[in-house]
CSV table of C-alpha atoms and ligand atoms in Angstrom, one decimal:
chain,number,residue,atom,x,y,z
A,258,UNK,CA,26.9,13.1,-34.0
A,259,UNK,CA,23.7,14.1,-32.2
A,260,UNK,CA,22.5,17.2,-33.6
A,261,UNK,CA,21.8,20.1,-30.9
A,262,UNK,CA,18.3,21.0,-30.0
A,263,UNK,CA,16.7,23.9,-31.3
A,264,UNK,CA,12.6,24.9,-31.2
A,265,UNK,CA,10.4,26.3,-33.6
A,266,UNK,CA,7.1,28.4,-32.7
A,267,UNK,CA,4.5,30.3,-34.3
A,268,UNK,CA,2.5,33.3,-32.9
A,269,UNK,CA,-0.6,32.9,-34.2
A,270,UNK,CA,-1.3,36.6,-34.2
A,271,UNK,CA,-4.9,36.8,-36.4
A,272,UNK,CA,-5.9,39.1,-39.0
A,273,UNK,CA,-7.7,41.4,-36.3
A,274,UNK,CA,-4.6,42.0,-34.4
A,275,UNK,CA,-2.5,43.5,-37.4
A,276,UNK,CA,-5.4,45.7,-38.4
A,277,UNK,CA,-5.6,47.0,-34.6
A,278,UNK,CA,-1.8,47.5,-34.6
A,279,UNK,CA,-2.3,49.4,-37.7
A,280,UNK,CA,-5.1,51.6,-36.7
A,281,UNK,CA,-7.5,50.3,-38.9
A,282,UNK,CA,-11.5,50.1,-38.6
A,283,UNK,CA,-13.1,47.2,-38.4
A,284,UNK,CA,-10.9,45.1,-35.9
A,285,UNK,CA,-13.3,45.3,-33.2
A,286,UNK,CA,-15.6,42.3,-35.0
A,287,UNK,CA,-12.4,40.2,-34.8
A,288,UNK,CA,-12.0,39.2,-38.5
A,289,UNK,CA,-10.1,35.7,-38.6
A,290,UNK,CA,-8.0,34.0,-41.0
A,291,UNK,CA,-7.5,31.2,-39.0
A,292,UNK,CA,-9.8,28.7,-41.1
A,293,UNK,CA,-7.5,29.5,-43.9
A,294,UNK,CA,-4.1,29.8,-42.7
A,295,UNK,CA,-4.3,26.9,-39.9
A,296,UNK,CA,-4.8,23.7,-42.2
A,297,UNK,CA,-2.3,25.4,-44.8
A,298,UNK,CA,0.3,25.9,-41.8
A,299,UNK,CA,-0.4,22.2,-40.4
A,300,UNK,CA,0.0,20.5,-43.9
A,301,UNK,CA,3.0,22.0,-44.1
A,302,UNK,CA,4.5,21.2,-41.0
A,303,UNK,CA,3.2,17.4,-41.2
A,304,UNK,CA,5.0,17.1,-44.4
A,305,UNK,CA,8.2,18.0,-43.0
A,306,UNK,CA,7.3,16.2,-39.7
A,307,UNK,CA,7.7,19.1,-37.2
A,308,UNK,CA,6.3,19.4,-34.3
A,309,UNK,CA,6.3,23.0,-33.0
A,310,UNK,CA,4.4,25.4,-30.5
A,311,UNK,CA,1.8,27.7,-31.5
A,312,UNK,CA,1.2,30.7,-29.4
A,313,UNK,CA,-2.7,31.4,-29.3
A,314,UNK,CA,-4.7,34.6,-28.6
A,315,UNK,CA,-7.2,33.9,-25.8
A,316,UNK,CA,-9.6,36.1,-27.6
A,317,UNK,CA,-9.3,34.0,-30.8
A,318,UNK,CA,-9.9,30.9,-28.7
A,319,UNK,CA,-12.9,32.2,-27.4
A,320,UNK,CA,-14.6,32.6,-30.2
A,321,UNK,CA,-16.5,29.7,-31.9
A,322,UNK,CA,-16.1,30.8,-35.2
A,323,UNK,CA,-12.2,29.7,-34.5
A,324,UNK,CA,-12.8,26.7,-32.4
A,325,UNK,CA,-12.4,24.0,-35.4
A,326,UNK,CA,-9.0,25.8,-36.6
A,327,UNK,CA,-7.5,25.7,-32.9
A,328,UNK,CA,-8.8,22.4,-32.0
A,329,UNK,CA,-6.9,21.1,-35.2
A,330,UNK,CA,-3.5,22.2,-34.0
A,331,UNK,CA,-3.6,20.5,-30.8
A,332,UNK,CA,-5.3,17.5,-32.3
A,333,UNK,CA,-2.0,17.3,-34.9
A,334,UNK,CA,0.3,16.9,-31.8
A,335,UNK,CA,1.6,20.7,-31.6
A,336,UNK,CA,2.1,22.2,-28.3
A,337,UNK,CA,-0.5,25.2,-27.3
A,338,UNK,CA,1.2,28.3,-25.8
A,339,UNK,CA,-0.3,31.3,-24.3
A,340,UNK,CA,0.0,34.5,-26.3
A,341,UNK,CA,-2.1,36.9,-24.0
A,342,UNK,CA,-6.1,37.6,-24.1
A,343,UNK,CA,-6.3,40.9,-25.8
A,344,UNK,CA,-2.9,41.0,-27.6
A,345,UNK,CA,-1.9,44.3,-26.3
A,346,UNK,CA,2.1,44.9,-26.8
A,347,UNK,CA,2.2,46.9,-23.4
A,348,UNK,CA,1.5,44.0,-21.0
A,349,UNK,CA,4.3,45.7,-18.9
A,350,UNK,CA,1.8,48.6,-18.0
A,351,UNK,CA,-0.7,46.0,-16.6
A,352,UNK,CA,-1.2,45.5,-12.7
A,353,UNK,CA,-0.9,42.2,-11.2
A,354,UNK,CA,-4.7,41.9,-11.1
A,355,UNK,CA,-5.1,43.1,-14.9
A,356,UNK,CA,-2.4,40.5,-15.7
A,357,UNK,CA,-4.0,37.4,-13.3
A,358,UNK,CA,-7.3,38.1,-15.4
A,359,UNK,CA,-5.6,38.0,-18.6
A,360,UNK,CA,-4.0,34.5,-17.9
A,361,UNK,CA,-6.9,33.4,-16.3
A,362,UNK,CA,-9.3,34.0,-19.4
A,363,UNK,CA,-6.8,32.8,-22.1
A,364,UNK,CA,-5.9,29.5,-20.0
A,365,UNK,CA,-10.0,28.9,-19.7
A,366,UNK,CA,-10.5,29.7,-23.6
A,367,UNK,CA,-7.6,27.5,-24.6
A,368,UNK,CA,-8.4,24.7,-22.2
A,369,UNK,CA,-12.1,24.7,-23.4
A,370,UNK,CA,-11.2,24.0,-27.3
A,371,UNK,CA,-8.1,22.1,-27.0
A,372,UNK,CA,-8.0,20.4,-23.4
A,373,UNK,CA,-4.9,21.5,-22.8
A,374,UNK,CA,-3.6,24.4,-20.4
A,375,UNK,CA,-0.5,26.3,-21.6
A,376,UNK,CA,2.8,25.7,-19.7
A,377,UNK,CA,4.6,28.2,-22.1
A,378,UNK,CA,4.0,32.2,-22.5
A,379,UNK,CA,5.2,34.8,-25.1
A,380,UNK,CA,3.9,38.3,-24.8
A,381,UNK,CA,2.9,40.3,-27.7
A,382,UNK,CA,5.3,42.6,-29.0
A,383,UNK,CA,8.0,41.1,-26.7
A,384,UNK,CA,6.6,42.9,-23.5
A,385,UNK,CA,7.7,41.9,-20.3
A,386,UNK,CA,8.0,42.7,-16.7
A,387,UNK,CA,8.8,41.4,-13.7
A,388,UNK,CA,5.0,41.5,-12.5
A,389,UNK,CA,4.3,39.0,-15.8
A,390,UNK,CA,7.3,37.0,-14.7
A,391,UNK,CA,5.5,36.8,-11.1
A,392,UNK,CA,2.3,35.7,-12.4
A,393,UNK,CA,3.5,33.1,-14.5
A,394,UNK,CA,5.4,31.6,-11.7
A,395,UNK,CA,2.4,31.7,-9.7
A,396,UNK,CA,0.5,30.0,-12.4
A,397,UNK,CA,2.8,27.1,-12.8
A,398,UNK,CA,4.1,28.2,-16.2
A,399,UNK,CA,7.4,26.3,-16.9
A,400,UNK,CA,8.9,28.9,-19.1
A,401,UNK,CA,8.5,32.4,-21.2
A,402,UNK,CA,9.7,33.2,-24.4
A,403,UNK,CA,9.0,37.0,-24.6
A,404,UNK,CA,12.4,38.5,-25.1
A,405,UNK,CA,14.1,39.7,-28.6
A,406,UNK,CA,17.7,40.3,-27.9
A,407,UNK,CA,18.2,43.1,-30.6
A,408,UNK,CA,19.1,46.9,-31.2
A,409,UNK,CA,16.6,47.6,-33.8
A,410,UNK,CA,13.6,47.9,-31.6
A,411,UNK,CA,13.7,51.7,-31.5
A,412,UNK,CA,14.1,51.8,-35.0
A,413,UNK,CA,11.3,49.3,-35.9
A,414,UNK,CA,9.3,51.7,-33.3
A,415,UNK,CA,10.1,55.2,-35.3
A,416,UNK,CA,9.1,53.4,-38.5
A,417,UNK,CA,6.1,52.1,-37.0
A,418,UNK,CA,5.1,55.6,-35.9
A,419,UNK,CA,5.7,57.1,-39.2
A,420,UNK,CA,3.5,54.3,-40.8
A,421,UNK,CA,0.7,55.1,-38.2
A,422,UNK,CA,0.0,58.9,-38.6
A,423,UNK,CA,-3.5,58.9,-37.4
A,424,UNK,CA,-2.3,57.9,-33.8
A,425,UNK,CA,-3.0,60.1,-30.7
A,426,UNK,CA,-0.6,61.1,-28.1
A,427,UNK,CA,-2.1,58.9,-25.5
A,428,UNK,CA,-1.6,55.8,-28.1
A,429,UNK,CA,1.6,56.9,-28.5
A,430,UNK,CA,2.5,56.9,-25.1
A,431,UNK,CA,1.2,53.4,-24.6
A,432,UNK,CA,3.4,52.2,-27.4
A,433,UNK,CA,6.6,53.8,-26.1
A,434,UNK,CA,8.1,50.5,-25.3
A,435,UNK,CA,7.1,48.7,-28.2
A,436,UNK,CA,9.7,46.8,-29.9
A,437,UNK,CA,11.8,47.1,-26.9
A,438,UNK,CA,14.7,49.4,-25.8
A,439,UNK,CA,18.1,49.8,-27.2
A,440,UNK,CA,19.4,48.2,-24.0
A,441,UNK,CA,17.5,44.9,-25.2
A,442,UNK,CA,20.5,44.2,-27.4
A,443,UNK,CA,22.6,43.5,-24.5
A,444,UNK,CA,20.2,40.8,-23.1
A,445,UNK,CA,21.2,37.2,-23.7
A,446,UNK,CA,20.9,35.0,-26.6
A,447,UNK,CA,21.2,31.8,-24.6
A,448,UNK,CA,18.4,30.8,-22.7
A,449,UNK,CA,18.8,31.3,-19.0
A,450,UNK,CA,16.5,30.9,-15.7
A,451,UNK,CA,14.6,33.6,-14.2
A,452,UNK,CA,14.4,33.5,-10.2
A,453,UNK,CA,11.4,34.6,-9.0
A,454,UNK,CA,11.3,34.2,-5.3
A,455,UNK,CA,11.3,30.8,-4.5
A,456,UNK,CA,10.7,29.7,-7.8
A,457,UNK,CA,12.2,29.9,-11.3
A,458,UNK,CA,11.0,29.9,-15.0
A,459,UNK,CA,13.2,29.2,-18.2
A,460,UNK,CA,13.6,31.9,-20.2
A,461,UNK,CA,14.1,31.2,-24.2
A,462,UNK,CA,14.8,34.3,-26.2
A,463,UNK,CA,14.0,34.5,-29.6
A,464,UNK,CA,17.1,33.6,-31.2
A,465,UNK,CA,18.6,37.1,-33.4
A,466,UNK,CA,21.8,36.9,-35.1
A,467,UNK,CA,24.7,36.4,-32.8
A,468,UNK,CA,26.8,39.8,-32.6
A,469,UNK,CA,24.9,42.0,-34.5
A,470,UNK,CA,21.6,40.8,-32.8
A,471,UNK,CA,19.5,41.5,-36.1
A,472,UNK,CA,16.5,39.9,-36.3
A,473,UNK,CA,16.2,36.6,-38.3
A,474,UNK,CA,13.0,35.2,-37.9
A,475,UNK,CA,11.3,34.0,-41.1
A,476,UNK,CA,9.2,37.2,-41.8
A,477,UNK,CA,12.6,39.2,-42.2
A,478,UNK,CA,14.1,36.6,-44.4
A,479,UNK,CA,11.5,36.4,-46.7
A,480,UNK,CA,11.0,40.2,-46.8
A,481,UNK,CA,14.7,40.2,-47.6
A,482,UNK,CA,13.9,37.5,-50.4
A,483,UNK,CA,11.7,40.1,-52.3
A,484,UNK,CA,14.7,42.3,-53.1
A,485,UNK,CA,17.4,39.4,-53.4
A,486,UNK,CA,16.8,35.6,-53.2
A,487,UNK,CA,20.3,34.9,-53.1
A,488,UNK,CA,21.0,37.8,-50.3
A,489,UNK,CA,18.3,36.3,-48.2
A,490,UNK,CA,19.9,32.9,-48.3
A,491,UNK,CA,23.2,33.9,-47.8
A,492,UNK,CA,22.1,35.9,-44.8
A,493,UNK,CA,20.2,32.6,-43.6
A,494,UNK,CA,23.0,30.5,-43.9
A,495,UNK,CA,25.3,32.8,-42.4
A,496,UNK,CA,23.1,33.1,-39.5
A,497,UNK,CA,22.9,29.3,-38.9
A,498,UNK,CA,26.6,29.2,-39.3
A,499,UNK,CA,27.1,32.0,-36.6
A,500,UNK,CA,24.8,30.2,-34.1
A,501,UNK,CA,26.5,26.9,-34.4
A,502,UNK,CA,30.1,28.6,-34.0
A,503,UNK,CA,29.2,30.7,-30.7
A,504,UNK,CA,26.8,27.8,-29.4
A,505,UNK,CA,24.0,29.6,-29.3
A,506,UNK,CA,20.6,27.1,-29.4
A,507,UNK,CA,18.4,28.4,-32.0
A,508,UNK,CA,14.7,29.3,-31.1
A,509,UNK,CA,13.2,30.2,-34.3
A,510,UNK,CA,9.6,32.3,-34.7
A,511,UNK,CA,7.1,31.9,-37.4
A,512,UNK,CA,4.0,34.0,-38.2
A,513,UNK,CA,0.9,33.5,-40.3
A,514,UNK,CA,1.9,35.9,-42.6
A,515,UNK,CA,4.4,33.6,-43.6
A,516,UNK,CA,2.3,31.6,-45.0
A,517,UNK,CA,-0.5,33.9,-46.5
A,518,UNK,CA,-0.5,35.9,-49.5
A,519,UNK,CA,-2.0,39.3,-50.3
A,520,UNK,CA,-5.1,37.6,-52.2
A,521,UNK,CA,-5.8,35.6,-49.2
A,522,UNK,CA,-6.0,38.7,-46.7
A,523,UNK,CA,-6.6,41.6,-49.1
A,524,UNK,CA,-6.6,44.0,-46.0
A,525,UNK,CA,-3.0,43.1,-44.7
A,526,UNK,CA,-1.5,43.4,-48.8
A,527,UNK,CA,0.4,46.5,-47.6
A,528,UNK,CA,2.2,44.4,-45.1
A,529,UNK,CA,6.1,43.5,-46.0
A,530,UNK,CA,6.4,40.6,-48.6
A,531,UNK,CA,2.8,40.0,-49.0
A,532,UNK,CA,3.1,40.7,-52.8
A,533,UNK,CA,4.6,37.3,-53.3
A,534,UNK,CA,2.6,34.7,-54.6
A,535,UNK,CA,2.0,31.7,-52.1
A,536,UNK,CA,3.9,29.2,-54.0
A,537,UNK,CA,6.7,31.4,-53.8
A,538,UNK,CA,6.6,32.2,-50.3
A,539,UNK,CA,6.0,28.4,-49.2
A,540,UNK,CA,8.9,27.2,-51.6
A,541,UNK,CA,10.9,29.7,-49.7
A,542,UNK,CA,9.8,29.0,-46.0
A,543,UNK,CA,10.4,25.1,-46.8
A,544,UNK,CA,14.2,26.0,-48.1
A,545,UNK,CA,15.2,28.0,-45.0
A,546,UNK,CA,13.3,25.5,-42.5
A,547,UNK,CA,14.9,22.2,-44.2
A,548,UNK,CA,18.4,24.2,-44.2
A,549,UNK,CA,17.9,24.7,-40.3
A,550,UNK,CA,16.6,21.2,-39.6
A,551,UNK,CA,20.1,20.0,-41.2
A,552,UNK,CA,21.9,21.2,-38.4
A,553,UNK,CA,19.5,20.9,-35.7
A,554,UNK,CA,17.0,18.8,-33.9
A,555,UNK,CA,13.7,21.0,-34.0
A,556,UNK,CA,11.4,20.6,-31.1
A,557,UNK,CA,8.8,22.7,-29.4
A,558,UNK,CA,9.4,25.1,-26.9
A,559,UNK,CA,8.6,22.9,-24.2
A,560,UNK,CA,11.1,20.3,-25.2
A,561,UNK,CA,13.6,23.1,-25.4
A,562,UNK,CA,12.7,24.3,-22.0
A,563,UNK,CA,12.9,21.2,-20.2
A,564,UNK,CA,16.3,20.6,-21.9
A,565,UNK,CA,17.2,24.0,-20.6
A,566,UNK,CA,16.0,22.9,-17.3
A,567,UNK,CA,18.2,20.0,-17.2
A,568,UNK,CA,21.1,21.7,-17.9
A,569,UNK,CA,23.4,24.3,-16.0
A,570,UNK,CA,22.3,27.7,-17.1
A,571,UNK,CA,22.7,31.3,-16.1
A,572,UNK,CA,20.2,32.3,-13.5
A,573,UNK,CA,19.0,36.1,-13.6
A,574,UNK,CA,16.7,38.2,-11.8
A,575,UNK,CA,14.6,40.7,-13.6
A,576,UNK,CA,15.9,44.4,-13.5
A,577,UNK,CA,14.2,47.1,-15.0
A,578,UNK,CA,16.9,49.0,-17.5
B,128,ZN,ZN1,1.7,38.5,-31.6
């Protein structure tokens, strides 16, 4: 029997964007770990024969110091996606003009380095609005994957505010919708199509645990493994089983921190699971991805979107909750 299709992507958030989100000084010079982490990720993917999508931040592509690492990604045959220019998780507050500029700058920077123009988009912090969809459709994008159907968004945000005591009221206001609303949990886990005027766009949500809608992306599972490896593996296998049972096509998400330890990026050593030695971390990521590949045929996001396009799927219009 043919294995059902699933997709794998990586949000190439750079060191500076973590520092910026956390409110740490020094991010303004855009410190980068791409020269360390990109070759490591590419080697890992090659050894397992995975071809995935990298969502890249335009600001990184625009800087000379990152050109080589980013070019390596497309040379290795992975898809290049747009992850915004400034990596600000409040794109839903941008006007149409601001969004158009944001997209244009990112596309230009990516094209210059990789020779390719992205066809897919993931907003930072899962931010999405009708205007974002409108601009994507106008610019010829084929798919979006900025939704994370989860109930725990407000919880994650509360934790984030607690962990950032120096934030001003204005900064907090901007981050009001960070990580989403409780009602995001009622969003579909299965891919669908947005109807935007005459045009349509495929939406591939980041998969969360069916029914419970708890995140299952690698970072969460790795974090869980620091408490109990057995619990983390059981959780992972249960998630895969539940997706199979409910016919949920998986789209899984990776991050650079899944391939880094505190030694590689001392500024980020307070982040979850950054205390794990790198060999242990890579071994665990390898185990969960190999388990995933046993049940699914893994491709990049564009392949997944093309498959959705060819199928009869739900068509939706964006309504602000
Ligand atoms: Zn990101």
